[in-house]
Tab-separated table of C-alpha atoms and ligand atoms in Angstrom:
chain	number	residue	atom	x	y	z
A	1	UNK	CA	-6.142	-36.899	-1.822
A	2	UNK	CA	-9.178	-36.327	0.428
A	3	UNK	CA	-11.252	-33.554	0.504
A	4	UNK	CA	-9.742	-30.327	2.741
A	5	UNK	CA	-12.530	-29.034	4.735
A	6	UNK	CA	-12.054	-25.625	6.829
A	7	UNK	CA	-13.638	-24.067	9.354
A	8	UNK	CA	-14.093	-21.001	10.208
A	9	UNK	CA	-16.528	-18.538	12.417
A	10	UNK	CA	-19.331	-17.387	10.595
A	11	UNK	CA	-19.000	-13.615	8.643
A	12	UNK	CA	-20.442	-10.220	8.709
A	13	UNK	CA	-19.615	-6.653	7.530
A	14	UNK	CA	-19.608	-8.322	4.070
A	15	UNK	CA	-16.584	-10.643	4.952
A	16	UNK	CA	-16.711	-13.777	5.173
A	17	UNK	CA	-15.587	-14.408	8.697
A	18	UNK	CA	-15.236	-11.642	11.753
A	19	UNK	CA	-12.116	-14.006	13.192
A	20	UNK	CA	-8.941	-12.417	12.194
A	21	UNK	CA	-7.408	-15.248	12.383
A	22	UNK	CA	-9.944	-17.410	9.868
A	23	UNK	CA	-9.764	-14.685	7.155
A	24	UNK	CA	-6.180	-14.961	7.284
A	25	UNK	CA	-6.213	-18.438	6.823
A	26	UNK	CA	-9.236	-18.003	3.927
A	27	UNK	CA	-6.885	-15.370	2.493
A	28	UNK	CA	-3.880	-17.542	2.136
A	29	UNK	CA	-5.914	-20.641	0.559
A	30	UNK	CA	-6.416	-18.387	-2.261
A	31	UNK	CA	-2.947	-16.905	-2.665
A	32	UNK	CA	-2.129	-20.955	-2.545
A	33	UNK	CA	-4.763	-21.277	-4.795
A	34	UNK	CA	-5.860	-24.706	-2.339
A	35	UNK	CA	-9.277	-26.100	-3.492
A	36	UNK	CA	-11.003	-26.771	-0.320
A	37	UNK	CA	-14.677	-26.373	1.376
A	38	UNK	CA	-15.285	-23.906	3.959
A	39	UNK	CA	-17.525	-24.616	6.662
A	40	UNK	CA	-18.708	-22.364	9.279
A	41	UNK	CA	-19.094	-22.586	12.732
A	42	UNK	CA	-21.090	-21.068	15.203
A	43	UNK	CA	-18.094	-21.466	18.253
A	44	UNK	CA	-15.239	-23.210	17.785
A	45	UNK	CA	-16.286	-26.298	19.931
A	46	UNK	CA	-15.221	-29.360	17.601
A	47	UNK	CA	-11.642	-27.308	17.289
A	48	UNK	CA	-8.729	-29.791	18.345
A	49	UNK	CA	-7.207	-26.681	20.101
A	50	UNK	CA	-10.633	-24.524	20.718
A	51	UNK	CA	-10.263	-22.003	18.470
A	52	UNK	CA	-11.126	-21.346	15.011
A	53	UNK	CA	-10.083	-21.771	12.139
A	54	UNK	CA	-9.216	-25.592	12.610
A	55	UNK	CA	-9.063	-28.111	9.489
A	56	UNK	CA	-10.006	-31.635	8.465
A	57	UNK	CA	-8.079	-33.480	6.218
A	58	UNK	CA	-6.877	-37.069	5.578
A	59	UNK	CA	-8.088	-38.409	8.850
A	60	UNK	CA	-6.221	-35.478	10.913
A	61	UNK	CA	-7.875	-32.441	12.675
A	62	UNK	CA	-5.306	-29.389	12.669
A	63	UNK	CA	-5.832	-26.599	14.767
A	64	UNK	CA	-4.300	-23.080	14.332
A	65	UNK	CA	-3.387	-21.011	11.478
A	66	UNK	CA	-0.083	-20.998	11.551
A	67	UNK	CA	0.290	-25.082	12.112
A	68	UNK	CA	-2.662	-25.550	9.191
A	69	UNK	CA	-0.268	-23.020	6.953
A	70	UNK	CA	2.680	-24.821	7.805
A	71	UNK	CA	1.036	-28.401	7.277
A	72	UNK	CA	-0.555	-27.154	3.979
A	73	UNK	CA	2.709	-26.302	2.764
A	74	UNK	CA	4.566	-29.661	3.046
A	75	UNK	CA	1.539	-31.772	1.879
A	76	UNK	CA	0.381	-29.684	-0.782
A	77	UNK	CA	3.406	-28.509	-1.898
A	78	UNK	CA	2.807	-24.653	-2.206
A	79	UNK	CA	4.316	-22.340	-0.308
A	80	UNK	CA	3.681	-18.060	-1.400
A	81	UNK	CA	6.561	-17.391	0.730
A	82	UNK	CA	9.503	-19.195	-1.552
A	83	UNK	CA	10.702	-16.476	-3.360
A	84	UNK	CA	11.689	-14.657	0.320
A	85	UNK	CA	15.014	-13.430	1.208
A	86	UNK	CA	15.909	-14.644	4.520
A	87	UNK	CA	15.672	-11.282	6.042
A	88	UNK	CA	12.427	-10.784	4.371
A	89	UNK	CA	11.227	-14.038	6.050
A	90	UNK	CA	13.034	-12.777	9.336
A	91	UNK	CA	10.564	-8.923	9.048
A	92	UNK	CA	7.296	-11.410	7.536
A	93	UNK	CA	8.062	-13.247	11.242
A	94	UNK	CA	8.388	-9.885	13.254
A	95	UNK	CA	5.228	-8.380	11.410
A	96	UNK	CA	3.120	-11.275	11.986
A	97	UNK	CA	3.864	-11.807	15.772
A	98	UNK	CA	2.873	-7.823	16.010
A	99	UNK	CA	-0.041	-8.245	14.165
A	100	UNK	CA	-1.331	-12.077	15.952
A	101	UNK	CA	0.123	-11.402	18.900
A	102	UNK	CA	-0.449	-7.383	19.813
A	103	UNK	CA	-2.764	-5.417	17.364
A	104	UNK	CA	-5.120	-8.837	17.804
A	105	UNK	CA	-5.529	-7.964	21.325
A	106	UNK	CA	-6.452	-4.268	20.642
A	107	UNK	CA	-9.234	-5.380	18.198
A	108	UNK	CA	-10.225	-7.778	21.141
A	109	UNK	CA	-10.639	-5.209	23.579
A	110	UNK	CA	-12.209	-2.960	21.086
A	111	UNK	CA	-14.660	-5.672	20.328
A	112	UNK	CA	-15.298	-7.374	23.723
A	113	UNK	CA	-15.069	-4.435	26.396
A	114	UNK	CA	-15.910	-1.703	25.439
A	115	UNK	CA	-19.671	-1.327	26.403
A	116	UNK	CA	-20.752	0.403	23.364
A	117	UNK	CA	-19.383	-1.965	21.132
A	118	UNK	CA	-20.006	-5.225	23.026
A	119	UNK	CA	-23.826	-4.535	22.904
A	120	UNK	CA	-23.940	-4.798	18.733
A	121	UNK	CA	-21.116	-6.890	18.701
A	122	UNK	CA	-22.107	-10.230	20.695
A	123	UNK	CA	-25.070	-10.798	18.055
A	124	UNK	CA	-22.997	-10.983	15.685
A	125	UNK	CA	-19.757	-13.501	16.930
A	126	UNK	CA	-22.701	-15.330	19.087
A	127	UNK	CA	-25.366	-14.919	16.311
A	128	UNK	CA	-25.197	-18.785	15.767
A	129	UNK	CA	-26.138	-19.726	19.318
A	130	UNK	CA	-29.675	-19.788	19.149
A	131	UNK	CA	-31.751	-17.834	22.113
A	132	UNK	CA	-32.165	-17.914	24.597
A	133	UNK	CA	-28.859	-19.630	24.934
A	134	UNK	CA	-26.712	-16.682	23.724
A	135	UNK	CA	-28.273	-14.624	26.677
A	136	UNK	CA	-26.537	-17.028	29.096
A	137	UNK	CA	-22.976	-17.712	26.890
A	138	UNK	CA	-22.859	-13.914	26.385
A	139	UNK	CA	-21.912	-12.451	29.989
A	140	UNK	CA	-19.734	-15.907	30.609
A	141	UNK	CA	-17.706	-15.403	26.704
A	142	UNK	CA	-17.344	-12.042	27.360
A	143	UNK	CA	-15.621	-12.701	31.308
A	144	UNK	CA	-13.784	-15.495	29.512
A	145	UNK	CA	-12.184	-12.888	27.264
A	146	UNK	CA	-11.807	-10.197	29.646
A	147	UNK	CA	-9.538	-12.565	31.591
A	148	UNK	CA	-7.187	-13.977	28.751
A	149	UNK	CA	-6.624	-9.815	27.411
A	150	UNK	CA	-5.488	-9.386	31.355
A	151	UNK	CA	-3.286	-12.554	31.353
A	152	UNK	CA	-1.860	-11.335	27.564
A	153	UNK	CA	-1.439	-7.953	30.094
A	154	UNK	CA	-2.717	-5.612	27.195
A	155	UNK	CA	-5.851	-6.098	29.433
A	156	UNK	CA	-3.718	-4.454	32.044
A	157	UNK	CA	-4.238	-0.718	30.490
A	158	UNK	CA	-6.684	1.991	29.806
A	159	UNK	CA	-8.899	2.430	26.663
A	160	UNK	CA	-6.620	5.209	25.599
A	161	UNK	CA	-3.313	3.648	26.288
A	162	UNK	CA	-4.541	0.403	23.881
A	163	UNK	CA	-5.498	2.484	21.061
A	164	UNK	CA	-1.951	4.069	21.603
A	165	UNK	CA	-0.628	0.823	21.571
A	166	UNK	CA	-2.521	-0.091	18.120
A	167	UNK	CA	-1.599	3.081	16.792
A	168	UNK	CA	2.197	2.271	17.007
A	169	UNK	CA	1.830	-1.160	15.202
A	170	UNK	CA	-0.711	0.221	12.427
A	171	UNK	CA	2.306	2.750	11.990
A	172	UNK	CA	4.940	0.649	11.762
A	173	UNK	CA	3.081	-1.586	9.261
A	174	UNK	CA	1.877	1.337	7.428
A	175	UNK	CA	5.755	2.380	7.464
A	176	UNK	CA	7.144	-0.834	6.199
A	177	UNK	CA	4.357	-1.506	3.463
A	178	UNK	CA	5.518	2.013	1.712
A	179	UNK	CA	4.513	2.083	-1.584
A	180	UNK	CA	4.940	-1.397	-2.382
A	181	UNK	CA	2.080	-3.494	-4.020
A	182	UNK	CA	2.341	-5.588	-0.567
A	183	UNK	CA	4.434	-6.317	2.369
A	184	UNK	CA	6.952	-7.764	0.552
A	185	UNK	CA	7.302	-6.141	-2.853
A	186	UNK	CA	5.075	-7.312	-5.989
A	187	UNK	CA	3.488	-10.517	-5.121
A	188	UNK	CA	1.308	-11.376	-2.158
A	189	UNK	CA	2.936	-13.797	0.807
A	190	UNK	CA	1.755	-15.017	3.898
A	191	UNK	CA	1.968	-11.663	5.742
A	192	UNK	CA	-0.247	-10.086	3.380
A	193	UNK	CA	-2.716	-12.994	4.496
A	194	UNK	CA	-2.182	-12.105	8.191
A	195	UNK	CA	-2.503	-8.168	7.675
A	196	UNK	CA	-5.575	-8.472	5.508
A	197	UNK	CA	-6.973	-10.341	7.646
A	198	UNK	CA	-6.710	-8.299	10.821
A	199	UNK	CA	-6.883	-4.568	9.102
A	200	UNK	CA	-9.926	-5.844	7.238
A	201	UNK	CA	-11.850	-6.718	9.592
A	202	UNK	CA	-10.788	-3.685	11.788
A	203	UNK	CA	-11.653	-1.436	8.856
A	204	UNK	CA	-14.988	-2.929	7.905
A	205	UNK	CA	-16.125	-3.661	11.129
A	206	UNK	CA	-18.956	-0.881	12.105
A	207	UNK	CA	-17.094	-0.259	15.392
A	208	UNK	CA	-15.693	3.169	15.486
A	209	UNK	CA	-12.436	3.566	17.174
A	210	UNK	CA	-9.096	5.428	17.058
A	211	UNK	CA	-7.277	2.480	15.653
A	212	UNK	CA	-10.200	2.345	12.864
A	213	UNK	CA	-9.563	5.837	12.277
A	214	UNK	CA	-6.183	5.786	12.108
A	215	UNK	CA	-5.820	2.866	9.698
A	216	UNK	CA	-8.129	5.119	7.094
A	217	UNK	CA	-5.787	7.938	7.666
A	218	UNK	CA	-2.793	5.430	6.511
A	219	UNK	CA	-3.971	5.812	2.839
A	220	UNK	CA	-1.344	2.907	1.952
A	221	UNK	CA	-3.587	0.654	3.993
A	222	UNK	CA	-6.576	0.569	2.660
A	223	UNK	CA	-5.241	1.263	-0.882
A	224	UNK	CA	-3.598	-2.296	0.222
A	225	UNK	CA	-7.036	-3.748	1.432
A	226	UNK	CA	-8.864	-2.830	-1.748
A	227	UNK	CA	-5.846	-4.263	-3.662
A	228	UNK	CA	-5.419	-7.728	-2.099
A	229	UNK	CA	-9.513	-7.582	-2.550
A	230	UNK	CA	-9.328	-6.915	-6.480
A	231	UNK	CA	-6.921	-9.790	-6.213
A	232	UNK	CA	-7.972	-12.552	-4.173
A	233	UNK	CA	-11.959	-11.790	-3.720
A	234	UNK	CA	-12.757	-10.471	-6.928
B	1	LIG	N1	-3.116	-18.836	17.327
B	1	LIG	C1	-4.444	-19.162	16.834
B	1	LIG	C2	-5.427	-18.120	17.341
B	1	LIG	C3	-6.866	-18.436	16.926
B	1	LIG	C4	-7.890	-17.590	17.685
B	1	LIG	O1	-7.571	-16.851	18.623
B	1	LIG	N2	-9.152	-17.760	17.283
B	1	LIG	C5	-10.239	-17.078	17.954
B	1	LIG	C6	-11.149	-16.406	16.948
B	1	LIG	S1	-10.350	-15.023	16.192
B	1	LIG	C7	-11.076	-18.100	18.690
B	1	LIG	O2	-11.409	-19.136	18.162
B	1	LIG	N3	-11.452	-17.777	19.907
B	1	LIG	C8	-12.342	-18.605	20.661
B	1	LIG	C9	-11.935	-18.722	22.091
B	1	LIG	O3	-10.888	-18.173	22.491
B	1	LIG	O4	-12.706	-19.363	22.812
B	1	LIG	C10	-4.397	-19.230	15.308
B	1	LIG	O5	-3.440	-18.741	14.694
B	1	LIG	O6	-5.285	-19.863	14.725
């Protein structure tokens, strides 16, 4: 079997990517237990879909997390997710759309609009592009963005109403996590790849907002974070 090469946007904040959506993919190689060589990325250009993470492997280029987890599966023949009921697989599902397809966006817009946070944060998820490139792909990313949160229609809202928004999902997941070891009772599963890697870098990330806040208040959560850490990134 050839060599399995990932690739991810590069890290920061001490993790080692600041895409949500590459962690969570990182996160579930390990629960897998995969061997495999990350590579990082500056922008996602080579991507077959363009956006990271995206893989190599065999001759194929795979792009998104959930395809790559899916492929990974079947031709590796692992799957963290085989000892799931199929209502537990039915709530993994639910979570993981609210988490990829909602709280995303309200890290997005916590990221990319607002001004305060925009000025530290394009150094670091444009850090690769050498200057004075970045100067130009800054304004043009950042418009880029802007217009795919207002066709998701989160985009559509105030500051306030988002973090309300995030609120409500942190909740809920805080709510269903309990006082189990992870989402779905003792053993880690591909939902616990998806929340760590969204509340991770939410909770790392020196951004300060509401949602940051109120994930730290949700003492299950990080107690969760540190956990999956001890575990996967010891
Ligand atoms: N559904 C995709 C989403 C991937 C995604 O949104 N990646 C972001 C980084 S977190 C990206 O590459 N964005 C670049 C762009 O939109 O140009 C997945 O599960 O992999």
């Amino acid at each position: 079997m050839s060599e399995l090469v990932v690739h991810h946007l590069g890290g920061a904040w001490g993790l080692p990517t600041v895409s949500p959506f590459c962690l969570k993919l990182d996160a579930w190689l390990r629960i897998a237990g995969i061997e495999h060589r990350s590579v990082i990325d500056a922008a996602p250009f080579g991507a077959p879909k363009g956006k990271a993470p995206w893989i190599e492997h065999e001759g194929q280029r795979i792009g998104d997390s959930g395809f790559i987890i899916d492929y990974l599966k079947t031709r590796f023949g692992v799957d963290p997710d085989a000892a799931l009921t199929p209502a537990q697989r039915g709530t993994s599902l639910a979570l993981r759309r609210l988490i990829e397809e909602n709280l995303y966006w309200v890290l997005v817009h916590d990221r990319w609009v607002v001004d305060r946070n925009w000025a530290g944060f394009q150094g670091v998820v444009l850090g690769g592009i050498p200057m004075p490139l970045r100067l130009v792909i800054a304004p043009i990313a950042r418009r880029g963005v802007k217009k795919q949160l207002h066709g998701h229609g989160i985009g559509l809202h105030s500051t306030a109403e988002i973090h309300a928004i995030g609120q409500r999902d942190v909740a809920a997941l805080a709510d269903v996590l309990g006082d189990k070891p992870f989402f779905m009772g003792d053993e880690a599963s591909e939902i616990d790849a998806v929340a760590y890697g969204l509340l991770a870098n939410i909770l790392d990330a020196p951004i300060e907002t509401p949602v940051k806040d109120f994930i730290a208040s949700r003492a299950n959560l990080p107690a969760f974070i540190g956990r999956f850490r001890a575990r996967y990134y010891a």
